mmCIF file of C-alpha atoms in Angstrom:
data_model
loop_
_atom_site.group_PDB
_atom_site.id
_atom_site.type_symbol
_atom_site.label_atom_id
_atom_site.label_comp_id
_atom_site.label_asym_id
_atom_site.label_seq_id
_atom_site.Cartn_x
_atom_site.Cartn_y
_atom_site.Cartn_z
ATOM 1 C CA UNK Q 103 77.723 -14.888 120.480
ATOM 2 C CA UNK Q 104 74.997 -12.117 122.138
ATOM 3 C CA UNK Q 105 78.431 -11.220 123.753
ATOM 4 C CA UNK Q 106 79.784 -9.658 120.764
ATOM 5 C CA UNK Q 107 76.647 -9.020 119.679
ATOM 6 C CA UNK Q 108 77.129 -6.611 123.456
ATOM 7 C CA UNK Q 109 80.406 -5.104 122.037
ATOM 8 C CA UNK Q 110 78.562 -4.462 118.747
ATOM 9 C CA UNK Q 111 75.787 -2.252 119.963
ATOM 10 C CA UNK Q 112 78.706 -0.332 122.606
ATOM 11 C CA UNK Q 113 80.179 0.391 119.370
ATOM 12 C CA UNK Q 114 76.750 1.682 117.423
ATOM 13 C CA UNK Q 115 76.235 4.133 120.605
ATOM 14 C CA UNK Q 116 79.412 4.336 121.125
ATOM 15 C CA UNK Q 117 79.404 6.346 117.149
ATOM 16 C CA UNK Q 118 76.323 7.888 117.635
ATOM 17 C CA UNK Q 119 77.735 9.177 120.762
ATOM 18 C CA UNK Q 120 80.801 10.753 119.740
ATOM 19 C CA UNK Q 121 79.318 12.224 116.032
ATOM 20 C CA UNK Q 122 76.237 13.801 118.562
ATOM 21 C CA UNK Q 123 79.792 15.075 120.371
ATOM 22 C CA UNK Q 124 81.874 16.949 117.285
ATOM 23 C CA UNK Q 125 78.693 18.106 115.696
ATOM 24 C CA UNK Q 126 77.693 19.580 119.165
ATOM 25 C CA UNK Q 127 81.451 21.231 118.919
ATOM 26 C CA UNK Q 128 81.394 22.039 115.561
ATOM 27 C CA UNK Q 129 77.785 24.391 116.014
ATOM 28 C CA UNK Q 130 79.868 26.087 119.955
ATOM 29 C CA UNK Q 131 82.608 26.951 117.178
ATOM 30 C CA UNK Q 132 80.562 28.837 114.135
ATOM 31 C CA UNK Q 133 77.924 30.565 116.540
ATOM 32 C CA UNK Q 134 82.030 30.975 117.821
ATOM 33 C CA UNK Q 135 83.234 32.583 114.725
ATOM 34 C CA UNK Q 136 79.383 34.296 113.763
ATOM 35 C CA UNK Q 137 79.540 36.630 116.821
ATOM 36 C CA UNK Q 138 83.466 36.897 116.085
ATOM 37 C CA UNK Q 139 82.650 38.101 112.030
ATOM 38 C CA UNK Q 140 79.647 40.096 113.060
ATOM 39 C CA UNK Q 141 81.949 41.820 115.563
ATOM 40 C CA UNK Q 142 84.471 42.659 113.999
ATOM 41 C CA UNK Q 143 81.952 44.037 110.869
ATOM 42 C CA UNK Q 144 79.882 46.263 113.659
ATOM 43 C CA UNK Q 145 84.322 47.671 114.600
ATOM 44 C CA UNK Q 146 84.717 47.570 110.877
ATOM 45 C CA UNK Q 147 81.489 49.054 109.385
ATOM 46 C CA UNK Q 148 83.051 52.364 107.525
ATOM 47 C CA UNK Q 149 86.436 50.796 107.388
ATOM 48 C CA UNK Q 150 86.697 51.470 103.817
ATOM 49 C CA UNK Q 151 84.011 54.189 102.894
ATOM 50 C CA UNK Q 152 83.491 56.433 105.924
ATOM 51 C CA UNK Q 153 84.589 60.461 105.495
ATOM 52 C CA UNK Q 154 87.951 60.868 107.524
ATOM 53 C CA UNK Q 155 85.317 63.107 110.046
ATOM 54 C CA UNK Q 156 85.172 66.181 106.890
ATOM 55 C CA UNK Q 157 88.771 65.887 106.123
ATOM 56 C CA UNK Q 158 88.052 64.289 102.396
ATOM 57 C CA UNK Q 159 85.326 63.071 99.870
ATOM 58 C CA UNK Q 160 88.471 59.779 99.228
ATOM 59 C CA UNK Q 161 86.666 56.505 101.159
ATOM 60 C CA UNK Q 162 88.816 56.184 104.504
ATOM 61 C CA UNK Q 163 91.261 53.272 104.666
ATOM 62 C CA UNK Q 164 90.840 52.785 108.769
ATOM 63 C CA UNK Q 165 90.876 55.041 111.784
ATOM 64 C CA UNK Q 166 93.621 57.308 113.781
ATOM 65 C CA UNK Q 167 93.251 57.966 117.595
ATOM 66 C CA UNK Q 168 95.586 57.066 120.746
ATOM 67 C CA UNK Q 169 96.316 55.221 122.546
ATOM 68 C CA UNK Q 170 95.843 56.819 125.892
ATOM 69 C CA UNK Q 171 94.968 60.950 126.787
ATOM 70 C CA UNK Q 172 97.203 61.631 128.788
ATOM 71 C CA UNK Q 173 97.811 65.537 131.119
ATOM 72 C CA UNK Q 174 95.116 67.328 132.141
ATOM 73 C CA UNK Q 175 92.461 69.664 129.355
ATOM 74 C CA UNK Q 176 94.698 71.283 127.226
ATOM 75 C CA UNK Q 177 97.706 68.156 127.214
ATOM 76 C CA UNK Q 178 94.206 66.236 125.574
ATOM 77 C CA UNK Q 179 93.851 68.895 123.255
ATOM 78 C CA UNK Q 180 96.993 69.272 121.407
ATOM 79 C CA UNK Q 181 97.050 65.811 121.107
ATOM 80 C CA UNK Q 182 93.704 65.225 119.845
ATOM 81 C CA UNK Q 183 94.406 67.885 117.484
ATOM 82 C CA UNK Q 184 97.378 65.856 116.916
ATOM 83 C CA UNK Q 185 94.498 62.077 115.778
ATOM 84 C CA UNK Q 186 93.949 65.047 112.667
ATOM 85 C CA UNK Q 187 96.758 65.148 110.975
ATOM 86 C CA UNK Q 188 97.467 62.354 112.095
ATOM 87 C CA UNK Q 189 94.343 61.587 109.487
ATOM 88 C CA UNK Q 190 94.486 64.080 107.223
ATOM 89 C CA UNK Q 191 97.918 62.687 105.626
ATOM 90 C CA UNK Q 192 96.578 58.603 105.639
ATOM 91 C CA UNK Q 193 93.035 59.274 104.374
ATOM 92 C CA UNK Q 194 91.756 58.018 108.172
ATOM 93 C CA UNK Q 195 89.306 58.705 110.567
ATOM 94 C CA UNK Q 196 89.648 60.176 113.476
ATOM 95 C CA UNK Q 197 87.834 58.141 116.760
ATOM 96 C CA UNK Q 198 87.753 57.451 119.893
ATOM 97 C CA UNK Q 199 87.817 53.768 121.867
ATOM 98 C CA UNK Q 200 84.285 52.884 124.032
ATOM 99 C CA UNK Q 201 86.855 52.263 126.815
ATOM 100 C CA UNK Q 202 89.133 56.054 126.776
ATOM 101 C CA UNK Q 203 88.284 56.449 129.992
ATOM 102 C CA UNK Q 204 90.276 59.794 131.753
ATOM 103 C CA UNK Q 205 90.384 62.273 129.105
ATOM 104 C CA UNK Q 206 88.228 65.492 129.402
ATOM 105 C CA UNK Q 207 87.598 66.298 126.775
ATOM 106 C CA UNK Q 208 83.809 64.744 126.018
ATOM 107 C CA UNK Q 209 83.425 66.450 129.847
ATOM 108 C CA UNK Q 210 83.140 69.785 127.790
ATOM 109 C CA UNK Q 211 84.004 69.662 124.278
ATOM 110 C CA UNK Q 212 80.810 68.314 120.744
ATOM 111 C CA UNK Q 213 83.912 67.016 119.817
ATOM 112 C CA UNK Q 214 82.156 64.896 116.536
ATOM 113 C CA UNK Q 215 84.147 62.039 116.067
ATOM 114 C CA UNK Q 216 82.406 58.917 116.438
ATOM 115 C CA UNK Q 217 83.574 56.355 119.425
ATOM 116 C CA UNK Q 218 83.822 51.966 118.141
ATOM 117 C CA UNK Q 219 84.517 49.190 119.999
ATOM 118 C CA UNK Q 220 88.868 48.656 119.345
ATOM 119 C CA UNK Q 221 89.550 47.677 116.325
ATOM 120 C CA UNK Q 222 92.907 45.753 115.896
ATOM 121 C CA UNK Q 223 95.343 44.592 115.321
ATOM 122 C CA UNK Q 224 97.090 48.328 115.776
ATOM 123 C CA UNK Q 225 100.721 49.865 114.534
ATOM 124 C CA UNK Q 226 101.723 52.456 117.867
ATOM 125 C CA UNK Q 227 103.134 55.285 117.198
ATOM 126 C CA UNK Q 228 104.812 56.854 120.402
ATOM 127 C CA UNK Q 229 106.690 60.279 120.389
ATOM 128 C CA UNK Q 230 110.107 61.022 121.805
ATOM 129 C CA UNK Q 231 110.131 64.895 122.084
ATOM 130 C CA UNK Q 232 106.904 67.364 123.314
ATOM 131 C CA UNK Q 233 107.570 68.828 120.127
ATOM 132 C CA UNK Q 234 107.575 68.545 116.411
ATOM 133 C CA UNK Q 235 108.951 64.880 116.116
ATOM 134 C CA UNK Q 236 109.427 64.701 112.471
ATOM 135 C CA UNK Q 237 109.404 61.252 113.516
ATOM 136 C CA UNK Q 238 105.672 60.748 112.201
ATOM 137 C CA UNK Q 239 105.832 61.820 108.412
ATOM 138 C CA UNK Q 240 108.171 57.995 107.946
ATOM 139 C CA UNK Q 241 106.074 56.709 109.878
ATOM 140 C CA UNK Q 242 102.995 57.660 108.444
ATOM 141 C CA UNK Q 243 105.145 56.143 105.110
ATOM 142 C CA UNK Q 244 105.663 53.002 106.026
ATOM 143 C CA UNK Q 245 104.130 48.811 105.734
ATOM 144 C CA UNK Q 246 103.169 48.765 108.393
ATOM 145 C CA UNK Q 247 101.149 51.397 109.700
ATOM 146 C CA UNK Q 248 99.877 51.930 106.244
ATOM 147 C CA UNK Q 249 98.790 47.778 106.216
ATOM 148 C CA UNK Q 250 96.929 48.555 110.401
ATOM 149 C CA UNK Q 251 93.462 49.278 110.256
ATOM 150 C CA UNK Q 252 94.069 51.756 113.262
ATOM 151 C CA UNK Q 253 97.023 53.775 113.907
ATOM 152 C CA UNK Q 254 97.351 54.341 117.877
ATOM 153 C CA UNK Q 255 98.746 57.735 118.608
ATOM 154 C CA UNK Q 256 100.607 57.988 122.809
ATOM 155 C CA UNK Q 257 102.870 61.482 123.359
ATOM 156 C CA UNK Q 258 101.321 65.014 124.309
ATOM 157 C CA UNK Q 259 102.101 66.953 120.312
ATOM 158 C CA UNK Q 260 102.550 70.153 121.611
ATOM 159 C CA UNK Q 261 104.051 71.638 118.168
ATOM 160 C CA UNK Q 262 101.750 74.484 116.232
ATOM 161 C CA UNK Q 263 103.310 71.776 113.806
ATOM 162 C CA UNK Q 264 100.787 69.567 114.026
ATOM 163 C CA UNK Q 265 98.188 72.498 114.155
ATOM 164 C CA UNK Q 266 98.515 74.492 111.734
ATOM 165 C CA UNK Q 267 97.876 72.557 108.426
ATOM 166 C CA UNK Q 268 93.962 71.135 109.965
ATOM 167 C CA UNK Q 269 93.607 74.496 112.005
ATOM 168 C CA UNK Q 270 90.267 75.244 111.074
ATOM 169 C CA UNK Q 271 89.047 71.817 110.165
ATOM 170 C CA UNK Q 272 89.748 71.574 113.388
ATOM 171 C CA UNK Q 273 87.515 74.277 114.686
ATOM 172 C CA UNK Q 274 84.471 72.228 113.464
ATOM 173 C CA UNK Q 275 85.406 69.730 116.211
ATOM 174 C CA UNK Q 276 86.343 71.409 119.501
ATOM 175 C CA UNK Q 277 82.657 73.781 119.517
ATOM 176 C CA UNK Q 278 82.125 73.199 123.302
ATOM 177 C CA UNK Q 279 78.696 72.229 124.328
ATOM 178 C CA UNK Q 280 75.698 73.642 124.616
ATOM 179 C CA UNK Q 281 76.014 74.093 128.373
ATOM 180 C CA UNK Q 282 79.732 75.413 128.490
ATOM 181 C CA UNK Q 283 79.045 78.438 126.306
ATOM 182 C CA UNK Q 284 76.358 78.832 128.178
ATOM 183 C CA UNK Q 285 77.709 79.120 131.256
ATOM 184 C CA UNK Q 286 79.967 81.342 130.430
ATOM 185 C CA UNK Q 287 78.519 84.030 128.460
ATOM 186 C CA UNK Q 288 75.975 84.287 131.120
ATOM 187 C CA UNK Q 289 79.314 84.779 133.759
ATOM 188 C CA UNK Q 290 80.785 87.400 132.123
ATOM 189 C CA UNK Q 291 77.395 89.441 130.744
ATOM 190 C CA UNK Q 292 76.603 89.208 134.702
ATOM 191 C CA UNK Q 293 80.779 90.206 135.207
ATOM 192 C CA UNK Q 294 80.119 93.661 133.368
ATOM 193 C CA UNK Q 295 80.470 96.843 135.463
ATOM 194 C CA UNK Q 296 78.488 99.377 135.954
ATOM 195 C CA UNK Q 297 77.946 101.671 133.672
ATOM 196 C CA UNK Q 298 79.734 100.112 131.029
ATOM 197 C CA UNK Q 299 77.843 98.158 127.798
ATOM 198 C CA UNK Q 300 78.448 95.322 125.535
ATOM 199 C CA UNK Q 301 80.673 95.822 122.879
ATOM 200 C CA UNK Q 302 81.822 99.114 123.570
ATOM 201 C CA UNK Q 303 84.778 98.051 125.589
ATOM 202 C CA UNK Q 304 87.211 95.307 124.989
ATOM 203 C CA UNK Q 305 87.632 91.998 127.331
ATOM 204 C CA UNK Q 306 91.003 91.190 128.040
ATOM 205 C CA UNK Q 307 91.677 87.201 129.138
ATOM 206 C CA UNK Q 308 94.381 86.340 131.536
ATOM 207 C CA UNK Q 309 94.930 83.036 131.836
ATOM 208 C CA UNK Q 310 98.156 82.200 135.813
ATOM 209 C CA UNK Q 311 98.966 78.594 134.691
ATOM 210 C CA UNK Q 312 100.971 78.338 138.562
ATOM 211 C CA UNK Q 313 100.215 74.547 141.261
ATOM 212 C CA UNK Q 314 103.859 72.385 139.938
ATOM 213 C CA UNK Q 315 105.135 75.042 137.204
ATOM 214 C CA UNK Q 316 104.859 77.631 139.895
ATOM 215 C CA UNK Q 317 108.969 77.307 140.464
ATOM 216 C CA UNK Q 318 108.669 78.327 136.817
ATOM 217 C CA UNK Q 319 105.793 80.874 136.047
ATOM 218 C CA UNK Q 320 105.215 84.720 135.336
ATOM 219 C CA UNK Q 321 106.285 86.780 137.780
ATOM 220 C CA UNK Q 322 103.816 89.233 138.800
ATOM 221 C CA UNK Q 323 106.042 91.975 136.782
ATOM 222 C CA UNK Q 324 105.103 90.297 134.009
ATOM 223 C CA UNK Q 325 101.285 91.038 134.259
ATOM 224 C CA UNK Q 326 102.004 94.586 134.783
ATOM 225 C CA UNK Q 327 103.790 94.659 131.687
ATOM 226 C CA UNK Q 328 100.956 92.361 129.801
ATOM 227 C CA UNK Q 329 98.296 94.562 131.206
ATOM 228 C CA UNK Q 330 99.233 98.008 130.250
ATOM 229 C CA UNK Q 331 99.854 97.007 126.485
ATOM 230 C CA UNK Q 332 96.031 96.421 126.095
ATOM 231 C CA UNK Q 333 95.827 100.338 128.413
ATOM 232 C CA UNK Q 334 96.933 102.121 126.140
ATOM 233 C CA UNK Q 335 95.663 101.073 123.524
ATOM 234 C CA UNK Q 336 91.974 100.370 124.038
ATOM 235 C CA UNK Q 337 89.000 102.624 126.395
ATOM 236 C CA UNK Q 338 87.821 100.430 128.509
ATOM 237 C CA UNK Q 339 89.259 97.101 129.385
ATOM 238 C CA UNK Q 340 87.848 94.425 130.903
ATOM 239 C CA UNK Q 341 90.649 91.908 132.652
ATOM 240 C CA UNK Q 342 89.134 88.289 133.359
ATOM 241 C CA UNK Q 343 91.815 85.699 134.888
ATOM 242 C CA UNK Q 344 90.982 82.915 135.605
ATOM 243 C CA UNK Q 345 94.472 80.779 137.761
ATOM 244 C CA UNK Q 346 94.700 77.478 139.919
ATOM 245 C CA UNK Q 347 95.706 79.935 142.794
ATOM 246 C CA UNK Q 348 92.810 82.606 142.246
ATOM 247 C CA UNK Q 349 94.181 84.331 145.503
ATOM 248 C CA UNK Q 350 97.461 84.455 144.370
ATOM 249 C CA UNK Q 351 96.332 86.602 141.334
ATOM 250 C CA UNK Q 352 94.072 88.948 143.835
ATOM 251 C CA UNK Q 353 96.519 89.672 145.652
ATOM 252 C CA UNK Q 354 98.778 90.566 142.188
ATOM 253 C CA UNK Q 355 96.787 90.399 139.721
ATOM 254 C CA UNK Q 356 95.716 93.856 139.962
ATOM 255 C CA UNK Q 357 95.484 97.228 138.264
ATOM 256 C CA UNK Q 358 96.604 100.401 139.736
ATOM 257 C CA UNK Q 359 94.843 103.027 140.434
ATOM 258 C CA UNK Q 360 91.915 100.976 138.669
ATOM 259 C CA UNK Q 361 88.630 103.383 138.028
ATOM 260 C CA UNK Q 362 85.615 103.702 134.731
ATOM 261 C CA UNK Q 363 88.500 102.704 133.099
ATOM 262 C CA UNK Q 364 89.467 99.777 133.600
ATOM 263 C CA UNK Q 365 88.379 96.808 135.621
ATOM 264 C CA UNK Q 366 89.521 93.552 137.197
ATOM 265 C CA UNK Q 367 87.679 90.626 138.028
ATOM 266 C CA UNK Q 368 88.530 86.784 138.532
ATOM 267 C CA UNK Q 369 86.894 83.315 137.163
ATOM 268 C CA UNK Q 370 86.159 81.625 141.120
ATOM 269 C CA UNK Q 371 85.404 78.342 141.872
ATOM 270 C CA UNK Q 372 84.564 76.599 138.114
ATOM 271 C CA UNK Q 373 85.699 73.863 136.030
ATOM 272 C CA UNK Q 374 88.510 73.928 133.672
ATOM 273 C CA UNK Q 375 86.277 73.330 130.557
ATOM 274 C CA UNK Q 376 83.682 76.807 131.676
ATOM 275 C CA UNK Q 377 87.124 79.155 133.373
ATOM 276 C CA UNK Q 378 88.243 78.458 129.355
ATOM 277 C CA UNK Q 379 85.074 78.864 127.933
ATOM 278 C CA UNK Q 380 84.699 82.028 129.813
ATOM 279 C CA UNK Q 381 89.213 82.869 128.242
ATOM 280 C CA UNK Q 382 88.474 81.505 124.991
ATOM 281 C CA UNK Q 383 84.565 84.628 124.726
ATOM 282 C CA UNK Q 384 87.380 88.020 126.036
ATOM 283 C CA UNK Q 385 88.636 89.439 122.890
ATOM 284 C CA UNK Q 386 92.922 88.726 123.745
ATOM 285 C CA UNK Q 387 94.679 86.554 126.540
ATOM 286 C CA UNK Q 388 97.761 86.668 128.009
ATOM 287 C CA UNK Q 389 98.794 83.562 129.858
ATOM 288 C CA UNK Q 390 102.033 82.798 131.168
ATOM 289 C CA UNK Q 391 102.978 79.186 130.311
ATOM 290 C CA UNK Q 392 101.046 76.096 129.874
ATOM 291 C CA UNK Q 393 99.072 74.244 127.297
ATOM 292 C CA UNK Q 394 95.947 75.752 129.358
ATOM 293 C CA UNK Q 395 96.859 79.244 128.031
ATOM 294 C CA UNK Q 396 98.611 78.436 125.510
ATOM 295 C CA UNK Q 397 94.468 76.999 124.395
ATOM 296 C CA UNK Q 398 92.430 79.118 125.062
ATOM 297 C CA UNK Q 399 94.466 81.617 123.302
ATOM 298 C CA UNK Q 400 94.833 80.606 120.511
ATOM 299 C CA UNK Q 401 90.499 79.603 120.552
ATOM 300 C CA UNK Q 402 90.038 82.927 121.116
ATOM 301 C CA UNK Q 403 91.567 83.712 118.494
ATOM 302 C CA UNK Q 404 92.609 88.009 119.302
ATOM 303 C CA UNK Q 405 96.123 89.520 120.020
ATOM 304 C CA UNK Q 406 97.482 87.104 122.732
ATOM 305 C CA UNK Q 407 100.445 87.639 124.525
ATOM 306 C CA UNK Q 408 102.704 84.635 126.728
ATOM 307 C CA UNK Q 409 105.924 84.912 129.170
ATOM 308 C CA UNK Q 410 108.707 84.648 127.040
ATOM 309 C CA UNK Q 411 111.046 83.356 129.241
ATOM 310 C CA UNK Q 412 109.305 80.374 130.119
ATOM 311 C CA UNK Q 413 112.947 77.965 129.892
ATOM 312 C CA UNK Q 414 110.890 74.881 129.424
ATOM 313 C CA UNK Q 415 110.157 76.291 126.284
ATOM 314 C CA UNK Q 416 114.649 75.642 125.202
ATOM 315 C CA UNK Q 417 115.290 76.525 121.952
ATOM 316 C CA UNK Q 418 114.552 79.364 119.611
ATOM 317 C CA UNK Q 419 113.853 75.881 117.299
ATOM 318 C CA UNK Q 420 111.178 75.022 119.674
ATOM 319 C CA UNK Q 421 109.870 78.115 120.875
ATOM 320 C CA UNK Q 422 109.446 78.876 117.156
ATOM 321 C CA UNK Q 423 107.193 75.557 116.750
ATOM 322 C CA UNK Q 424 105.131 76.301 119.998
ATOM 323 C CA UNK Q 425 103.948 79.805 119.039
ATOM 324 C CA UNK Q 426 102.084 81.154 116.639
ATOM 325 C CA UNK Q 427 104.954 83.771 115.180
ATOM 326 C CA UNK Q 428 102.141 86.640 115.298
ATOM 327 C CA UNK Q 429 102.004 86.270 119.166
ATOM 328 C CA UNK Q 430 103.540 88.906 121.180
ATOM 329 C CA UNK Q 431 106.504 87.239 123.591
ATOM 330 C CA UNK Q 432 107.394 89.561 126.667
ATOM 331 C CA UNK Q 433 109.440 89.453 129.656
#
């Protein structure tokens, strides 16, 4: 009988232990669920009711961001603009994910977009062509994209067709940080030739991309022709030269018979963002090849001269999709 009592007591104790163990496990599971829901709420706090970076007053239907920023500063600016192109068409908010490491935009610009933790499931659109990829229009209308909290883009998106629809909006998001702009204005002010006064001469920025494109970039004769275009039109001209090979520029981008009416100065040992800010503050821009020069000219918003023989641009259609029609091609 005592054996039976001990057995029943052990069964009861085991049942109590089992209930206690299930209770602890249930508590842990509930805690995990509560933490997960709280995290999702943090990630999606404006998912349904936040405006899309001022593109619309309607509630946002999700996010759009880059899967990864590729290339350097000029490339990443095109990529950032493509986000607004998609956001405007899908009524989404442009965001950056925490952990978007390696991109240069935040070093130099006050972007005016939120940073959030990753919000997935995500729909990925990967660009196939370094030009306007018309598959993006189909993607925007697709059910999979519309039902995803976040659209991710991957590619370079180097086309005027991404820029034009959001041009005015993006200029509000690509403002140089105050320290960068102050530095650029200081450099330009210190470079004014003796006897010249601010506002009484024309300043023309020149960007010469060499580096990995040294075999395809513009020759010395191109810069001579482009510089003459401006000296023929303005009485006093200062050329401000920036490049990834400034020594080549010192030797080849000069002005014959430099006189009191023409000055050439060089931007030396500055960061990419500082150089771009300096060029963007010029009245007009000459550039050889590459997205850095393109973006510098676009921000300057004056007369732009570009090198017409860059073979990477390819067909007339691609050239039309890359260069604004009022920019001036020269050889």
